[in-house]
Amino acid sequence: MNPEQNPSAERPVSYYEQVGGAPTMRALVEAFYPRVIEHPLLAPLFPEDIHPVMEKQEMFLTQYFGGPQLYTMREGHPRMRARHIRFPITPDRATAWLSCMQQAMDEVIEDSMLREQMMERLAMTAYFFVNTEEQEAEQ
């Protein structure tokens, strides 16, 4: 009997649920963006009013980690690479972004194994966004 035929079968618990849902996603975003706007490689990529960016990030992370499809419901398909293509994302900027996120996760999420698994997923995504070589960004 497969899980669709057996409603009592356990479904996998999402990262979103494991970390505590919406309050944790909000806390993660609130811990992350102060680091981003202070980072010399990242700050130039973000607008002065960071709040709309934070809201979109919270919706995206919620969806990305298995919560409600908030981002898609409001913004449409994530198409994250296409949405970021206008920004010069270098390997160093991807690494800096991940460093800020790691610090935020260390602050907000207690379970180290869970943090590690979530960061592995984010690392794949961050480096997928790279669209500019370091030398090009310096010109």
PDB file of C-alpha atoms in Angstrom:
ATOM      1  CA  MET A   1       0.000   0.000   0.000  1.00  0.00           C
ATOM      2  CA  ASN A   2       1.457   3.380  -0.949  1.00  0.00           C
ATOM      3  CA  PRO A   3       1.083   6.550   1.181  1.00  0.00           C
ATOM      4  CA  GLU A   4      -1.796   7.854  -0.985  1.00  0.00           C
ATOM      5  CA  GLN A   5      -3.775   4.706  -0.211  1.00  0.00           C
ATOM      6  CA  ASN A   6      -2.892   4.745   3.477  1.00  0.00           C
ATOM      7  CA  PRO A   7      -3.707   8.154   4.999  1.00  0.00           C
ATOM      8  CA  SER A   8      -2.156   7.121   8.316  1.00  0.00           C
ATOM      9  CA  ALA A   9       1.260   6.645   6.671  1.00  0.00           C
ATOM     10  CA  GLU A  10       3.751   9.215   7.854  1.00  0.00           C
ATOM     11  CA  ARG A  11       4.767  11.871   5.385  1.00  0.00           C
ATOM     12  CA  PRO A  12       8.247  13.361   5.494  1.00  0.00           C
ATOM     13  CA  VAL A  13       8.523  16.348   7.778  1.00  0.00           C
ATOM     14  CA  SER A  14       9.782  19.407   5.918  1.00  0.00           C
ATOM     15  CA  TYR A  15      12.717  21.549   7.015  1.00  0.00           C
ATOM     16  CA  TYR A  16      10.168  24.329   7.455  1.00  0.00           C
ATOM     17  CA  GLU A  17       8.268  22.265  10.014  1.00  0.00           C
ATOM     18  CA  GLN A  18      11.402  20.950  11.695  1.00  0.00           C
ATOM     19  CA  VAL A  19      12.746  24.435  12.406  1.00  0.00           C
ATOM     20  CA  GLY A  20       9.459  25.747  13.773  1.00  0.00           C
ATOM     21  CA  GLY A  21       7.624  27.180  10.784  1.00  0.00           C
ATOM     22  CA  ALA A  22       6.780  30.821  10.155  1.00  0.00           C
ATOM     23  CA  PRO A  23       8.256  32.335  13.351  1.00  0.00           C
ATOM     24  CA  THR A  24      11.629  30.758  12.627  1.00  0.00           C
ATOM     25  CA  MET A  25      11.621  31.810   8.971  1.00  0.00           C
ATOM     26  CA  ARG A  26      10.895  35.384  10.097  1.00  0.00           C
ATOM     27  CA  ALA A  27      13.677  35.248  12.710  1.00  0.00           C
ATOM     28  CA  LEU A  28      16.106  33.827  10.143  1.00  0.00           C
ATOM     29  CA  VAL A  29      15.421  36.647   7.680  1.00  0.00           C
ATOM     30  CA  GLU A  30      15.694  39.232  10.464  1.00  0.00           C
ATOM     31  CA  ALA A  31      19.062  37.786  11.536  1.00  0.00           C
ATOM     32  CA  PHE A  32      20.294  37.520   7.932  1.00  0.00           C
ATOM     33  CA  TYR A  33      19.647  40.928   6.381  1.00  0.00           C
ATOM     34  CA  PRO A  34      21.534  43.117   8.885  1.00  0.00           C
ATOM     35  CA  ARG A  35      24.588  41.040   7.985  1.00  0.00           C
ATOM     36  CA  VAL A  36      23.918  41.441   4.258  1.00  0.00           C
ATOM     37  CA  ILE A  37      23.539  45.220   4.365  1.00  0.00           C
ATOM     38  CA  GLU A  38      26.777  45.504   6.353  1.00  0.00           C
ATOM     39  CA  HIS A  39      28.754  43.242   4.009  1.00  0.00           C
ATOM     40  CA  PRO A  40      30.944  45.227   1.563  1.00  0.00           C
ATOM     41  CA  LEU A  41      30.417  42.766  -1.315  1.00  0.00           C
ATOM     42  CA  LEU A  42      26.677  42.367  -0.824  1.00  0.00           C
ATOM     43  CA  ALA A  43      25.385  45.750   0.291  1.00  0.00           C
ATOM     44  CA  PRO A  44      25.772  47.398  -3.146  1.00  0.00           C
ATOM     45  CA  LEU A  45      23.378  44.837  -4.643  1.00  0.00           C
ATOM     46  CA  PHE A  46      20.483  45.721  -2.339  1.00  0.00           C
ATOM     47  CA  PRO A  47      18.118  48.707  -2.242  1.00  0.00           C
ATOM     48  CA  GLU A  48      18.138  51.226   0.573  1.00  0.00           C
ATOM     49  CA  ASP A  49      14.694  50.020   1.699  1.00  0.00           C
ATOM     50  CA  ILE A  50      15.468  46.389   2.426  1.00  0.00           C
ATOM     51  CA  HIS A  51      12.022  45.517   3.840  1.00  0.00           C
ATOM     52  CA  PRO A  52      10.385  44.429   0.550  1.00  0.00           C
ATOM     53  CA  VAL A  53      13.423  42.230  -0.130  1.00  0.00           C
ATOM     54  CA  MET A  54      13.120  40.708   3.330  1.00  0.00           C
ATOM     55  CA  GLU A  55       9.449  39.943   2.780  1.00  0.00           C
ATOM     56  CA  LYS A  56      10.159  38.190  -0.526  1.00  0.00           C
ATOM     57  CA  GLN A  57      13.064  36.276   1.016  1.00  0.00           C
ATOM     58  CA  GLU A  58      10.872  35.065   3.854  1.00  0.00           C
ATOM     59  CA  MET A  59       8.217  33.866   1.408  1.00  0.00           C
ATOM     60  CA  PHE A  60      10.829  32.178  -0.754  1.00  0.00           C
ATOM     61  CA  LEU A  61      12.618  30.420   2.132  1.00  0.00           C
ATOM     62  CA  THR A  62       9.264  29.276   3.497  1.00  0.00           C
ATOM     63  CA  GLN A  63       8.451  27.670   0.161  1.00  0.00           C
ATOM     64  CA  TYR A  64      11.996  26.444  -0.534  1.00  0.00           C
ATOM     65  CA  PHE A  65      12.138  24.591   2.772  1.00  0.00           C
ATOM     66  CA  GLY A  66       8.762  22.902   2.368  1.00  0.00           C
ATOM     67  CA  GLY A  67       6.269  25.332   3.848  1.00  0.00           C
ATOM     68  CA  PRO A  68       3.306  26.986   2.181  1.00  0.00           C
ATOM     69  CA  GLN A  69       3.840  28.132  -1.416  1.00  0.00           C
ATOM     70  CA  LEU A  70       3.743  31.804  -0.405  1.00  0.00           C
ATOM     71  CA  TYR A  71       6.225  33.063  -2.970  1.00  0.00           C
ATOM     72  CA  THR A  72       4.513  31.382  -5.906  1.00  0.00           C
ATOM     73  CA  MET A  73       1.075  32.529  -4.769  1.00  0.00           C
ATOM     74  CA  ARG A  74       2.152  36.172  -4.660  1.00  0.00           C
ATOM     75  CA  GLU A  75       5.025  36.501  -7.152  1.00  0.00           C
ATOM     76  CA  GLY A  76       4.477  33.612  -9.551  1.00  0.00           C
ATOM     77  CA  HIS A  77       7.022  30.918 -10.350  1.00  0.00           C
ATOM     78  CA  PRO A  78      10.257  31.712  -8.477  1.00  0.00           C
ATOM     79  CA  ARG A  79      12.494  31.696 -11.616  1.00  0.00           C
ATOM     80  CA  MET A  80      15.224  32.739  -9.205  1.00  0.00           C
ATOM     81  CA  ARG A  81      18.115  32.708 -11.663  1.00  0.00           C
ATOM     82  CA  ALA A  82      16.178  34.904 -14.091  1.00  0.00           C
ATOM     83  CA  ARG A  83      15.164  37.287 -11.301  1.00  0.00           C
ATOM     84  CA  HIS A  84      18.798  37.673 -10.216  1.00  0.00           C
ATOM     85  CA  ILE A  85      20.460  37.857 -13.646  1.00  0.00           C
ATOM     86  CA  ARG A  86      20.582  41.668 -13.630  1.00  0.00           C
ATOM     87  CA  PHE A  87      22.824  41.626 -10.556  1.00  0.00           C
ATOM     88  CA  PRO A  88      26.552  40.843 -10.930  1.00  0.00           C
ATOM     89  CA  ILE A  89      26.755  37.724  -8.779  1.00  0.00           C
ATOM     90  CA  THR A  90      30.314  36.515  -8.500  1.00  0.00           C
ATOM     91  CA  PRO A  91      31.629  33.387  -6.770  1.00  0.00           C
ATOM     92  CA  ASP A  92      32.863  35.630  -3.921  1.00  0.00           C
ATOM     93  CA  ARG A  93      29.429  37.216  -3.562  1.00  0.00           C
ATOM     94  CA  ALA A  94      27.758  33.786  -3.467  1.00  0.00           C
ATOM     95  CA  THR A  95      30.208  32.746  -0.749  1.00  0.00           C
ATOM     96  CA  ALA A  96      29.574  35.978   1.168  1.00  0.00           C
ATOM     97  CA  TRP A  97      25.802  35.454   0.942  1.00  0.00           C
ATOM     98  CA  LEU A  98      26.201  31.925   2.273  1.00  0.00           C
ATOM     99  CA  SER A  99      28.434  33.147   5.088  1.00  0.00           C
ATOM    100  CA  CYS A 100      25.791  35.658   6.187  1.00  0.00           C
ATOM    101  CA  MET A 101      23.136  32.954   6.011  1.00  0.00           C
ATOM    102  CA  GLN A 102      25.293  30.518   7.991  1.00  0.00           C
ATOM    103  CA  GLN A 103      25.736  33.116  10.737  1.00  0.00           C
ATOM    104  CA  ALA A 104      21.992  33.785  10.796  1.00  0.00           C
ATOM    105  CA  MET A 105      21.212  30.066  10.937  1.00  0.00           C
ATOM    106  CA  ASP A 106      23.735  29.566  13.736  1.00  0.00           C
ATOM    107  CA  GLU A 107      21.911  32.279  15.665  1.00  0.00           C
ATOM    108  CA  VAL A 108      18.348  31.089  14.981  1.00  0.00           C
ATOM    109  CA  ILE A 109      18.332  27.305  14.410  1.00  0.00           C
ATOM    110  CA  GLU A 110      19.518  25.122  17.274  1.00  0.00           C
ATOM    111  CA  ASP A 111      19.855  21.764  15.499  1.00  0.00           C
ATOM    112  CA  SER A 112      23.315  21.681  13.893  1.00  0.00           C
ATOM    113  CA  MET A 113      22.479  18.743  11.597  1.00  0.00           C
ATOM    114  CA  LEU A 114      19.405  20.544  10.333  1.00  0.00           C
ATOM    115  CA  ARG A 115      21.419  23.726   9.741  1.00  0.00           C
ATOM    116  CA  GLU A 116      23.995  21.727   7.792  1.00  0.00           C
ATOM    117  CA  GLN A 117      21.359  20.090   5.582  1.00  0.00           C
ATOM    118  CA  MET A 118      19.634  23.403   4.903  1.00  0.00           C
ATOM    119  CA  MET A 119      22.938  25.097   4.080  1.00  0.00           C
ATOM    120  CA  GLU A 120      23.810  22.331   1.615  1.00  0.00           C
ATOM    121  CA  ARG A 121      20.605  23.066  -0.277  1.00  0.00           C
ATOM    122  CA  LEU A 122      21.223  26.806  -0.195  1.00  0.00           C
ATOM    123  CA  ALA A 123      24.831  26.412  -1.377  1.00  0.00           C
ATOM    124  CA  MET A 124      23.687  24.637  -4.530  1.00  0.00           C
ATOM    125  CA  THR A 125      21.276  27.462  -5.229  1.00  0.00           C
ATOM    126  CA  ALA A 126      23.689  30.297  -4.400  1.00  0.00           C
ATOM    127  CA  TYR A 127      26.375  29.034  -6.739  1.00  0.00           C
ATOM    128  CA  PHE A 128      23.778  28.403  -9.455  1.00  0.00           C
ATOM    129  CA  PHE A 129      23.136  32.184  -9.434  1.00  0.00           C
ATOM    130  CA  VAL A 130      26.756  33.052 -10.264  1.00  0.00           C
ATOM    131  CA  ASN A 131      26.686  34.985 -13.521  1.00  0.00           C
ATOM    132  CA  THR A 132      29.808  37.142 -13.386  1.00  0.00           C
ATOM    133  CA  GLU A 133      33.504  36.406 -12.999  1.00  0.00           C
ATOM    134  CA  GLU A 134      35.367  38.326 -10.287  1.00  0.00           C
ATOM    135  CA  GLN A 135      37.403  40.280 -12.859  1.00  0.00           C
ATOM    136  CA  GLU A 136      34.255  41.463 -14.659  1.00  0.00           C
ATOM    137  CA  ALA A 137      32.726  42.725 -11.428  1.00  0.00           C
ATOM    138  CA  GLU A 138      35.807  44.818 -10.659  1.00  0.00           C
ATOM    139  CA  GLN A 139      35.642  46.730 -13.940  1.00  0.00           C
TER     140      GLN A 139
END
